[in-house]
Amino acid sequence: MMGENSTRMTAAAMPAAARMVVGSAQHKELLCALLLDTFDPYRPAVIPWPELAPEARARLAGLPFWDVALETEENAGTRMQALADATSDPLIRQALALNAFEERRHKEVLGHMVRFYGIAVSGDIRAAPVRDPHWAFLRTGYGECFDSFFAFGLFALARQSGFFPPELVEVFEPVVQEEARHNLFFVNWVAYTQANLAWSRRPAFAAERLAALAAQIANRARTAKAKDGDNFTVTGGSALGVDLDARRFLGLCLAENERRLAPYDARLLRPRLMPGAARLAMRLLGGARQ
Ligand SMILES: [Fe+2]
Ligand SMILES: [Fe+2]
């Protein structure tokens, strides 16, 4: 497995001509190619959903996040399309539109699943119109970085635990991998966009990023509190039939994050926020035990 450090070393060891300047035309081509060249053309309508035994179906229906997941994908698709529509650069516009298409497709996969297994959800959710595409995209991007980091770990647990049939887990593999691609695209879009702003506009953009990040953290804290007091991850883990040690779970999220990002061009920037926060939390948790 290629770790984050080894990824950096690989980039550092490259000949100067192969290195990428943040904000350059080459950066734009690489970040757009990341999405456009790795598109997976699967079709939700023809997914062969496996038959489930009654207990497995009940476990699936009992997972606490289907409504939130449908709403999140609907919002993400609408907001990413809004930024695509507001973007003049044809290549970036095309990549953003593909990202939006993939979010709408995630919602379609979930929609087929809830219908096939007869899972009760609160109806078709429609996203509100987007007033500020730039701000909406920043919020969505940070939200995805946050959610998918933990989803990578939970997905690995679902796979390891045998709590669901492997055929069902495998249906969601391309969905989860697409979120890894989206995170990588997002952090590179942010860096590219910032580098191409006039110096005088950069502090405002940095403040907007910080505000979007803070808004998403506050939002997740509220969701966690509403779900079970203060620990949504433990709820997710116990819903998957796994007793979670927080430190080991964070280690699994980190390893999965690195594994999922490893195949993509080493010149692209890697997400640092969630891996950094997870490493810090693991150190604190490790220290608290001694
Ligand atoms: Fe998605
Ligand atoms: Fe996504």
PDB file of C-alpha atoms and ligand atoms in Angstrom:
ATOM      1  CA  MET A   1       0.000   0.000   0.000  1.00  0.00           C
ATOM      2  CA  MET A   2       1.252   3.453  -0.833  1.00  0.00           C
ATOM      3  CA  GLY A   3       1.221   5.729   2.236  1.00  0.00           C
ATOM      4  CA  GLU A   4       0.784   9.496   2.143  1.00  0.00           C
ATOM      5  CA  ASN A   5       4.464  10.027   2.920  1.00  0.00           C
ATOM      6  CA  SER A   6       5.581   7.668   0.213  1.00  0.00           C
ATOM      7  CA  THR A   7       3.236   9.508  -2.194  1.00  0.00           C
ATOM      8  CA  ARG A   8       4.999  12.762  -1.303  1.00  0.00           C
ATOM      9  CA  MET A   9       8.386  11.136  -1.720  1.00  0.00           C
ATOM     10  CA  THR A  10       7.379   9.834  -5.129  1.00  0.00           C
ATOM     11  CA  ALA A  11       6.393  13.355  -6.188  1.00  0.00           C
ATOM     12  CA  ALA A  12       9.589  14.819  -4.691  1.00  0.00           C
ATOM     13  CA  ALA A  13      11.743  12.263  -6.447  1.00  0.00           C
ATOM     14  CA  MET A  14      10.307  13.149  -9.857  1.00  0.00           C
ATOM     15  CA  PRO A  15      12.447  14.958 -12.391  1.00  0.00           C
ATOM     16  CA  ALA A  16      11.754  18.704 -12.330  1.00  0.00           C
ATOM     17  CA  ALA A  17       9.975  18.564 -15.714  1.00  0.00           C
ATOM     18  CA  ALA A  18       7.416  16.084 -14.333  1.00  0.00           C
ATOM     19  CA  ARG A  19       6.576  18.146 -11.229  1.00  0.00           C
ATOM     20  CA  MET A  20       3.445  20.207 -11.202  1.00  0.00           C
ATOM     21  CA  VAL A  21       3.135  23.893 -10.375  1.00  0.00           C
ATOM     22  CA  VAL A  22      -0.045  24.555  -8.365  1.00  0.00           C
ATOM     23  CA  GLY A  23      -2.358  26.769 -10.420  1.00  0.00           C
ATOM     24  CA  SER A  24      -0.622  26.027 -13.737  1.00  0.00           C
ATOM     25  CA  ALA A  25      -2.289  24.890 -16.979  1.00  0.00           C
ATOM     26  CA  GLN A  26      -0.796  21.474 -16.286  1.00  0.00           C
ATOM     27  CA  HIS A  27      -2.457  21.423 -12.854  1.00  0.00           C
ATOM     28  CA  LYS A  28      -5.810  22.178 -14.491  1.00  0.00           C
ATOM     29  CA  GLU A  29      -5.335  19.380 -17.027  1.00  0.00           C
ATOM     30  CA  LEU A  30      -4.344  16.880 -14.336  1.00  0.00           C
ATOM     31  CA  LEU A  31      -7.198  17.699 -11.971  1.00  0.00           C
ATOM     32  CA  CYS A  32      -9.783  17.504 -14.751  1.00  0.00           C
ATOM     33  CA  ALA A  33      -8.256  14.331 -16.241  1.00  0.00           C
ATOM     34  CA  LEU A  34      -8.506  12.782 -12.778  1.00  0.00           C
ATOM     35  CA  LEU A  35     -12.310  12.761 -13.179  1.00  0.00           C
ATOM     36  CA  LEU A  36     -12.744  12.642 -16.946  1.00  0.00           C
ATOM     37  CA  ASP A  37     -10.251   9.823 -17.651  1.00  0.00           C
ATOM     38  CA  THR A  38     -11.325   7.515 -14.808  1.00  0.00           C
ATOM     39  CA  PHE A  39     -15.090   7.622 -15.373  1.00  0.00           C
ATOM     40  CA  ASP A  40     -16.819   4.317 -14.608  1.00  0.00           C
ATOM     41  CA  PRO A  41     -19.870   3.929 -16.897  1.00  0.00           C
ATOM     42  CA  TYR A  42     -21.950   1.669 -14.613  1.00  0.00           C
ATOM     43  CA  ARG A  43     -25.730   1.978 -14.849  1.00  0.00           C
ATOM     44  CA  PRO A  44     -27.850   1.943 -11.677  1.00  0.00           C
ATOM     45  CA  ALA A  45     -30.941   0.609 -13.488  1.00  0.00           C
ATOM     46  CA  VAL A  46     -29.276  -2.720 -14.309  1.00  0.00           C
ATOM     47  CA  ILE A  47     -27.571  -3.428 -10.965  1.00  0.00           C
ATOM     48  CA  PRO A  48     -28.288  -7.056 -10.015  1.00  0.00           C
ATOM     49  CA  TRP A  49     -29.429  -6.574  -6.405  1.00  0.00           C
ATOM     50  CA  PRO A  50     -28.825  -9.814  -4.464  1.00  0.00           C
ATOM     51  CA  GLU A  51     -31.742 -11.451  -2.649  1.00  0.00           C
ATOM     52  CA  LEU A  52     -31.319 -11.006   1.121  1.00  0.00           C
ATOM     53  CA  ALA A  53     -32.422 -13.270   3.963  1.00  0.00           C
ATOM     54  CA  PRO A  54     -35.080 -11.544   6.137  1.00  0.00           C
ATOM     55  CA  GLU A  55     -32.559 -10.759   8.938  1.00  0.00           C
ATOM     56  CA  ALA A  56     -30.055  -9.210   6.491  1.00  0.00           C
ATOM     57  CA  ARG A  57     -32.827  -7.130   4.888  1.00  0.00           C
ATOM     58  CA  ALA A  58     -33.930  -5.929   8.329  1.00  0.00           C
ATOM     59  CA  ARG A  59     -30.323  -5.005   9.199  1.00  0.00           C
ATOM     60  CA  LEU A  60     -30.013  -3.033   5.963  1.00  0.00           C
ATOM     61  CA  ALA A  61     -33.352  -1.272   6.483  1.00  0.00           C
ATOM     62  CA  GLY A  62     -32.356  -0.478  10.078  1.00  0.00           C
ATOM     63  CA  LEU A  63     -29.175   1.439   9.196  1.00  0.00           C
ATOM     64  CA  PRO A  64     -29.766   4.975  10.424  1.00  0.00           C
ATOM     65  CA  PHE A  65     -28.597   6.964   7.417  1.00  0.00           C
ATOM     66  CA  TRP A  66     -30.633   6.281   4.225  1.00  0.00           C
ATOM     67  CA  ASP A  67     -32.654   9.522   4.361  1.00  0.00           C
ATOM     68  CA  VAL A  68     -29.544  11.581   5.065  1.00  0.00           C
ATOM     69  CA  ALA A  69     -27.629   9.775   2.301  1.00  0.00           C
ATOM     70  CA  LEU A  70     -30.354  10.442  -0.312  1.00  0.00           C
ATOM     71  CA  GLU A  71     -30.576  14.089   0.703  1.00  0.00           C
ATOM     72  CA  THR A  72     -26.788  14.512   0.682  1.00  0.00           C
ATOM     73  CA  GLU A  73     -26.451  13.095  -2.844  1.00  0.00           C
ATOM     74  CA  GLU A  74     -29.356  15.228  -4.126  1.00  0.00           C
ATOM     75  CA  ASN A  75     -27.805  18.383  -2.668  1.00  0.00           C
ATOM     76  CA  ALA A  76     -24.316  17.500  -3.920  1.00  0.00           C
ATOM     77  CA  GLY A  77     -25.573  16.893  -7.488  1.00  0.00           C
ATOM     78  CA  THR A  78     -27.504  20.171  -7.581  1.00  0.00           C
ATOM     79  CA  ARG A  79     -24.681  22.254  -6.096  1.00  0.00           C
ATOM     80  CA  MET A  80     -21.956  20.793  -8.306  1.00  0.00           C
ATOM     81  CA  GLN A  81     -24.098  21.334 -11.412  1.00  0.00           C
ATOM     82  CA  ALA A  82     -24.684  24.940 -10.294  1.00  0.00           C
ATOM     83  CA  LEU A  83     -20.934  25.556 -10.168  1.00  0.00           C
ATOM     84  CA  ALA A  84     -20.472  23.806 -13.548  1.00  0.00           C
ATOM     85  CA  ASP A  85     -23.098  26.152 -15.039  1.00  0.00           C
ATOM     86  CA  ALA A  86     -21.329  29.183 -13.522  1.00  0.00           C
ATOM     87  CA  THR A  87     -17.835  28.139 -14.733  1.00  0.00           C
ATOM     88  CA  SER A  88     -16.526  29.606 -17.978  1.00  0.00           C
ATOM     89  CA  ASP A  89     -13.459  27.366 -18.437  1.00  0.00           C
ATOM     90  CA  PRO A  90     -14.745  24.534 -20.687  1.00  0.00           C
ATOM     91  CA  LEU A  91     -12.495  21.789 -19.242  1.00  0.00           C
ATOM     92  CA  ILE A  92     -13.222  22.580 -15.580  1.00  0.00           C
ATOM     93  CA  ARG A  93     -16.903  22.961 -16.455  1.00  0.00           C
ATOM     94  CA  GLN A  94     -16.898  19.484 -18.035  1.00  0.00           C
ATOM     95  CA  ALA A  95     -15.199  17.926 -14.988  1.00  0.00           C
ATOM     96  CA  LEU A  96     -17.639  19.625 -12.591  1.00  0.00           C
ATOM     97  CA  ALA A  97     -20.609  18.476 -14.685  1.00  0.00           C
ATOM     98  CA  LEU A  98     -19.289  14.901 -14.525  1.00  0.00           C
ATOM     99  CA  ASN A  99     -18.902  15.208 -10.749  1.00  0.00           C
ATOM    100  CA  ALA A 100     -22.548  16.388 -10.579  1.00  0.00           C
ATOM    101  CA  PHE A 101     -23.660  13.499 -12.821  1.00  0.00           C
ATOM    102  CA  GLU A 102     -21.915  11.016 -10.501  1.00  0.00           C
ATOM    103  CA  GLU A 103     -23.669  12.499  -7.450  1.00  0.00           C
ATOM    104  CA  ARG A 104     -27.052  12.188  -9.162  1.00  0.00           C
ATOM    105  CA  ARG A 105     -26.124   8.616 -10.080  1.00  0.00           C
ATOM    106  CA  HIS A 106     -25.297   7.866  -6.408  1.00  0.00           C
ATOM    107  CA  LYS A 107     -28.791   9.014  -5.526  1.00  0.00           C
ATOM    108  CA  GLU A 108     -30.199   6.757  -8.283  1.00  0.00           C
ATOM    109  CA  VAL A 109     -28.272   3.745  -6.909  1.00  0.00           C
ATOM    110  CA  LEU A 110     -29.684   4.432  -3.441  1.00  0.00           C
ATOM    111  CA  GLY A 111     -33.173   4.951  -4.894  1.00  0.00           C
ATOM    112  CA  HIS A 112     -33.065   1.568  -6.674  1.00  0.00           C
ATOM    113  CA  MET A 113     -31.798  -0.067  -3.507  1.00  0.00           C
ATOM    114  CA  VAL A 114     -34.499   1.305  -1.192  1.00  0.00           C
ATOM    115  CA  ARG A 115     -37.198   0.321  -3.713  1.00  0.00           C
ATOM    116  CA  PHE A 116     -35.790  -3.188  -4.292  1.00  0.00           C
ATOM    117  CA  TYR A 117     -35.547  -3.982  -0.570  1.00  0.00           C
ATOM    118  CA  GLY A 118     -38.668  -2.048   0.442  1.00  0.00           C
ATOM    119  CA  ILE A 119     -36.798   0.323   2.792  1.00  0.00           C
ATOM    120  CA  ALA A 120     -38.965   3.154   4.140  1.00  0.00           C
ATOM    121  CA  VAL A 121     -37.591   6.642   3.400  1.00  0.00           C
ATOM    122  CA  SER A 122     -39.305   9.984   3.702  1.00  0.00           C
ATOM    123  CA  GLY A 123     -40.024  10.495  -0.011  1.00  0.00           C
ATOM    124  CA  ASP A 124     -38.231  12.190  -2.868  1.00  0.00           C
ATOM    125  CA  ILE A 125     -36.190  15.086  -1.590  1.00  0.00           C
ATOM    126  CA  ARG A 126     -35.576  18.032  -3.932  1.00  0.00           C
ATOM    127  CA  ALA A 127     -32.631  20.330  -3.305  1.00  0.00           C
ATOM    128  CA  ALA A 128     -33.272  24.034  -2.820  1.00  0.00           C
ATOM    129  CA  PRO A 129     -32.103  26.316  -5.678  1.00  0.00           C
ATOM    130  CA  VAL A 130     -28.477  27.392  -5.341  1.00  0.00           C
ATOM    131  CA  ARG A 131     -27.984  31.115  -4.742  1.00  0.00           C
ATOM    132  CA  ASP A 132     -24.183  31.192  -4.514  1.00  0.00           C
ATOM    133  CA  PRO A 133     -22.648  28.284  -6.509  1.00  0.00           C
ATOM    134  CA  HIS A 134     -19.116  28.984  -5.277  1.00  0.00           C
ATOM    135  CA  TRP A 135     -20.060  28.912  -1.593  1.00  0.00           C
ATOM    136  CA  ALA A 136     -22.364  25.900  -2.088  1.00  0.00           C
ATOM    137  CA  PHE A 137     -19.558  23.960  -3.794  1.00  0.00           C
ATOM    138  CA  LEU A 138     -17.070  24.769  -1.021  1.00  0.00           C
ATOM    139  CA  ARG A 139     -19.523  23.561   1.622  1.00  0.00           C
ATOM    140  CA  THR A 140     -20.324  20.393  -0.338  1.00  0.00           C
ATOM    141  CA  GLY A 141     -16.661  19.656  -0.974  1.00  0.00           C
ATOM    142  CA  TYR A 142     -15.633  19.978   2.673  1.00  0.00           C
ATOM    143  CA  GLY A 143     -18.699  17.972   3.688  1.00  0.00           C
ATOM    144  CA  GLU A 144     -17.673  15.175   1.322  1.00  0.00           C
ATOM    145  CA  CYS A 145     -14.076  15.201   2.586  1.00  0.00           C
ATOM    146  CA  PHE A 146     -15.401  14.809   6.124  1.00  0.00           C
ATOM    147  CA  ASP A 147     -18.086  12.185   5.465  1.00  0.00           C
ATOM    148  CA  SER A 148     -16.204  10.002   3.035  1.00  0.00           C
ATOM    149  CA  PHE A 149     -13.134   9.753   5.289  1.00  0.00           C
ATOM    150  CA  PHE A 150     -15.313   7.945   7.857  1.00  0.00           C
ATOM    151  CA  ALA A 151     -17.332   6.151   5.166  1.00  0.00           C
ATOM    152  CA  PHE A 152     -14.099   4.549   3.885  1.00  0.00           C
ATOM    153  CA  GLY A 153     -13.543   3.001   7.339  1.00  0.00           C
ATOM    154  CA  LEU A 154     -17.179   1.962   7.818  1.00  0.00           C
ATOM    155  CA  PHE A 155     -17.237   0.404   4.353  1.00  0.00           C
ATOM    156  CA  ALA A 156     -14.091  -1.620   5.124  1.00  0.00           C
ATOM    157  CA  LEU A 157     -15.720  -2.798   8.367  1.00  0.00           C
ATOM    158  CA  ALA A 158     -18.885  -3.832   6.488  1.00  0.00           C
ATOM    159  CA  ARG A 159     -16.711  -5.801   4.081  1.00  0.00           C
ATOM    160  CA  GLN A 160     -14.620  -7.456   6.831  1.00  0.00           C
ATOM    161  CA  SER A 161     -17.483  -8.248   9.188  1.00  0.00           C
ATOM    162  CA  GLY A 162     -19.529 -10.274   6.678  1.00  0.00           C
ATOM    163  CA  PHE A 163     -22.554  -8.487   8.128  1.00  0.00           C
ATOM    164  CA  PHE A 164     -23.911  -8.132   4.577  1.00  0.00           C
ATOM    165  CA  PRO A 165     -23.457 -10.488   1.611  1.00  0.00           C
ATOM    166  CA  PRO A 166     -20.320  -9.615  -0.397  1.00  0.00           C
ATOM    167  CA  GLU A 167     -22.424  -9.107  -3.568  1.00  0.00           C
ATOM    168  CA  LEU A 168     -24.284  -6.255  -1.852  1.00  0.00           C
ATOM    169  CA  VAL A 169     -21.070  -4.663  -0.534  1.00  0.00           C
ATOM    170  CA  GLU A 170     -19.557  -4.843  -4.026  1.00  0.00           C
ATOM    171  CA  VAL A 171     -22.486  -2.904  -5.554  1.00  0.00           C
ATOM    172  CA  PHE A 172     -21.364   0.091  -3.486  1.00  0.00           C
ATOM    173  CA  GLU A 173     -17.634  -0.221  -4.227  1.00  0.00           C
ATOM    174  CA  PRO A 174     -17.710   2.123  -7.292  1.00  0.00           C
ATOM    175  CA  VAL A 175     -19.816   4.649  -5.341  1.00  0.00           C
ATOM    176  CA  VAL A 176     -17.292   4.783  -2.485  1.00  0.00           C
ATOM    177  CA  GLN A 177     -14.340   4.982  -4.886  1.00  0.00           C
ATOM    178  CA  GLU A 178     -16.005   7.859  -6.716  1.00  0.00           C
ATOM    179  CA  GLU A 179     -16.118   9.812  -3.461  1.00  0.00           C
ATOM    180  CA  ALA A 180     -12.335   9.350  -3.119  1.00  0.00           C
ATOM    181  CA  ARG A 181     -11.916  10.812  -6.646  1.00  0.00           C
ATOM    182  CA  HIS A 182     -14.258  13.683  -5.765  1.00  0.00           C
ATOM    183  CA  ASN A 183     -12.217  14.549  -2.644  1.00  0.00           C
ATOM    184  CA  LEU A 184      -9.007  14.611  -4.650  1.00  0.00           C
ATOM    185  CA  PHE A 185     -10.641  16.765  -7.346  1.00  0.00           C
ATOM    186  CA  PHE A 186     -12.002  19.150  -4.698  1.00  0.00           C
ATOM    187  CA  VAL A 187      -8.701  19.808  -2.887  1.00  0.00           C
ATOM    188  CA  ASN A 188      -6.975  20.391  -6.231  1.00  0.00           C
ATOM    189  CA  TRP A 189      -9.780  22.646  -7.523  1.00  0.00           C
ATOM    190  CA  VAL A 190      -9.479  24.740  -4.332  1.00  0.00           C
ATOM    191  CA  ALA A 191      -5.693  25.049  -4.652  1.00  0.00           C
ATOM    192  CA  TYR A 192      -5.887  25.769  -8.404  1.00  0.00           C
ATOM    193  CA  THR A 193      -8.614  28.395  -7.936  1.00  0.00           C
ATOM    194  CA  GLN A 194      -6.778  30.134  -5.106  1.00  0.00           C
ATOM    195  CA  ALA A 195      -3.495  30.206  -7.032  1.00  0.00           C
ATOM    196  CA  ASN A 196      -5.242  31.896  -9.979  1.00  0.00           C
ATOM    197  CA  LEU A 197      -6.792  34.674  -7.916  1.00  0.00           C
ATOM    198  CA  ALA A 198      -5.211  38.105  -7.714  1.00  0.00           C
ATOM    199  CA  TRP A 199      -3.239  38.469  -4.448  1.00  0.00           C
ATOM    200  CA  SER A 200      -5.745  41.030  -3.210  1.00  0.00           C
ATOM    201  CA  ARG A 201      -8.611  38.489  -3.481  1.00  0.00           C
ATOM    202  CA  ARG A 202      -6.837  35.574  -1.809  1.00  0.00           C
ATOM    203  CA  PRO A 203      -7.558  36.518   1.841  1.00  0.00           C
ATOM    204  CA  ALA A 204     -11.318  36.675   1.087  1.00  0.00           C
ATOM    205  CA  PHE A 205     -11.153  33.248  -0.605  1.00  0.00           C
ATOM    206  CA  ALA A 206      -9.218  31.807   2.365  1.00  0.00           C
ATOM    207  CA  ALA A 207     -11.858  33.222   4.728  1.00  0.00           C
ATOM    208  CA  GLU A 208     -14.644  31.739   2.594  1.00  0.00           C
ATOM    209  CA  ARG A 209     -12.936  28.325   2.706  1.00  0.00           C
ATOM    210  CA  LEU A 210     -12.572  28.521   6.455  1.00  0.00           C
ATOM    211  CA  ALA A 211     -16.206  29.552   6.896  1.00  0.00           C
ATOM    212  CA  ALA A 212     -17.393  26.683   4.640  1.00  0.00           C
ATOM    213  CA  LEU A 213     -15.294  24.228   6.631  1.00  0.00           C
ATOM    214  CA  ALA A 214     -16.537  25.586   9.971  1.00  0.00           C
ATOM    215  CA  ALA A 215     -20.157  25.421   8.748  1.00  0.00           C
ATOM    216  CA  GLN A 216     -19.739  21.755   7.797  1.00  0.00           C
ATOM    217  CA  ILE A 217     -18.065  20.848  11.104  1.00  0.00           C
ATOM    218  CA  ALA A 218     -20.890  22.544  13.026  1.00  0.00           C
ATOM    219  CA  ASN A 219     -23.429  20.730  10.844  1.00  0.00           C
ATOM    220  CA  ARG A 220     -21.811  17.317  11.501  1.00  0.00           C
ATOM    221  CA  ALA A 221     -21.606  18.033  15.249  1.00  0.00           C
ATOM    222  CA  ARG A 222     -25.344  18.800  15.281  1.00  0.00           C
ATOM    223  CA  THR A 223     -26.117  15.574  13.348  1.00  0.00           C
ATOM    224  CA  ALA A 224     -23.977  13.503  15.733  1.00  0.00           C
ATOM    225  CA  LYS A 225     -25.678  15.036  18.756  1.00  0.00           C
ATOM    226  CA  ALA A 226     -29.148  14.474  17.310  1.00  0.00           C
ATOM    227  CA  LYS A 227     -28.335  10.829  16.515  1.00  0.00           C
ATOM    228  CA  ASP A 228     -26.912   9.580  19.772  1.00  0.00           C
ATOM    229  CA  GLY A 229     -25.604  12.189  22.110  1.00  0.00           C
ATOM    230  CA  ASP A 230     -22.107  12.674  20.805  1.00  0.00           C
ATOM    231  CA  ASN A 231     -20.850   9.688  18.904  1.00  0.00           C
ATOM    232  CA  PHE A 232     -22.291   8.981  15.466  1.00  0.00           C
ATOM    233  CA  THR A 233     -19.360   6.771  14.458  1.00  0.00           C
ATOM    234  CA  VAL A 234     -20.026   4.342  17.284  1.00  0.00           C
ATOM    235  CA  THR A 235     -23.699   4.213  16.229  1.00  0.00           C
ATOM    236  CA  GLY A 236     -22.611   3.481  12.655  1.00  0.00           C
ATOM    237  CA  GLY A 237     -20.200   0.817  13.861  1.00  0.00           C
ATOM    238  CA  SER A 238     -22.672  -0.928  16.154  1.00  0.00           C
ATOM    239  CA  ALA A 239     -25.278  -0.811  13.360  1.00  0.00           C
ATOM    240  CA  LEU A 240     -22.750  -2.810  11.332  1.00  0.00           C
ATOM    241  CA  GLY A 241     -22.358  -5.294  14.176  1.00  0.00           C
ATOM    242  CA  VAL A 242     -18.822  -4.219  15.060  1.00  0.00           C
ATOM    243  CA  ASP A 243     -17.481  -3.097  18.424  1.00  0.00           C
ATOM    244  CA  LEU A 244     -15.406  -0.085  17.627  1.00  0.00           C
ATOM    245  CA  ASP A 245     -12.251   1.036  19.340  1.00  0.00           C
ATOM    246  CA  ALA A 246     -11.990   4.697  18.239  1.00  0.00           C
ATOM    247  CA  ARG A 247      -8.227   4.590  17.754  1.00  0.00           C
ATOM    248  CA  ARG A 248      -8.313   1.440  15.616  1.00  0.00           C
ATOM    249  CA  PHE A 249     -11.238   2.780  13.620  1.00  0.00           C
ATOM    250  CA  LEU A 250      -9.359   6.002  12.817  1.00  0.00           C
ATOM    251  CA  GLY A 251      -6.344   3.908  11.791  1.00  0.00           C
ATOM    252  CA  LEU A 252      -8.578   1.941   9.428  1.00  0.00           C
ATOM    253  CA  CYS A 253     -10.045   5.174   7.958  1.00  0.00           C
ATOM    254  CA  LEU A 254      -6.504   6.497   7.382  1.00  0.00           C
ATOM    255  CA  ALA A 255      -5.295   3.295   5.729  1.00  0.00           C
ATOM    256  CA  GLU A 256      -8.389   3.108   3.508  1.00  0.00           C
ATOM    257  CA  ASN A 257      -8.069   6.780   2.557  1.00  0.00           C
ATOM    258  CA  GLU A 258      -4.472   6.218   1.443  1.00  0.00           C
ATOM    259  CA  ARG A 259      -5.294   2.988  -0.396  1.00  0.00           C
ATOM    260  CA  ARG A 260      -8.173   4.587  -2.302  1.00  0.00           C
ATOM    261  CA  LEU A 261      -6.142   7.665  -3.345  1.00  0.00           C
ATOM    262  CA  ALA A 262      -2.963   5.752  -4.229  1.00  0.00           C
ATOM    263  CA  PRO A 263      -3.875   4.928  -7.866  1.00  0.00           C
ATOM    264  CA  TYR A 264      -4.192   8.571  -8.937  1.00  0.00           C
ATOM    265  CA  ASP A 265      -1.499  10.850 -10.339  1.00  0.00           C
ATOM    266  CA  ALA A 266       1.113  11.450  -7.620  1.00  0.00           C
ATOM    267  CA  ARG A 267       1.602  15.049  -8.821  1.00  0.00           C
ATOM    268  CA  LEU A 268      -1.878  16.039  -7.628  1.00  0.00           C
ATOM    269  CA  LEU A 269      -2.183  17.435  -4.097  1.00  0.00           C
ATOM    270  CA  ARG A 270      -3.603  15.052  -1.487  1.00  0.00           C
ATOM    271  CA  PRO A 271      -6.263  15.879   1.145  1.00  0.00           C
ATOM    272  CA  ARG A 272      -4.471  16.725   4.400  1.00  0.00           C
ATOM    273  CA  LEU A 273      -7.179  17.946   6.729  1.00  0.00           C
ATOM    274  CA  MET A 274      -8.953  14.739   7.721  1.00  0.00           C
ATOM    275  CA  PRO A 275      -5.809  12.540   7.749  1.00  0.00           C
ATOM    276  CA  GLY A 276      -4.056  15.185   9.900  1.00  0.00           C
ATOM    277  CA  ALA A 277      -6.983  15.450  12.319  1.00  0.00           C
ATOM    278  CA  ALA A 278      -7.215  11.639  12.531  1.00  0.00           C
ATOM    279  CA  ARG A 279      -3.481  11.289  13.283  1.00  0.00           C
ATOM    280  CA  LEU A 280      -3.724  13.941  15.986  1.00  0.00           C
ATOM    281  CA  ALA A 281      -6.783  12.249  17.533  1.00  0.00           C
ATOM    282  CA  MET A 282      -4.999   8.880  17.464  1.00  0.00           C
ATOM    283  CA  ARG A 283      -2.011  10.381  19.278  1.00  0.00           C
ATOM    284  CA  LEU A 284      -4.294  11.947  21.892  1.00  0.00           C
ATOM    285  CA  LEU A 285      -6.267   8.725  22.329  1.00  0.00           C
ATOM    286  CA  GLY A 286      -3.040   6.716  22.588  1.00  0.00           C
ATOM    287  CA  GLY A 287      -1.685   9.154  25.188  1.00  0.00           C
ATOM    288  CA  ALA A 288      -4.880   9.065  27.222  1.00  0.00           C
ATOM    289  CA  ARG A 289      -4.548   5.330  27.690  1.00  0.00           C
ATOM    290  CA  GLN A 290      -1.046   5.319  29.181  1.00  0.00           C
TER     291      GLN A 290
HETATM  292 FE    FE B   1     -21.914  11.099  -3.781  1.00  0.00          FE
HETATM  293 FE    FE B   2     -19.020  13.010  -4.257  1.00  0.00          FE
END
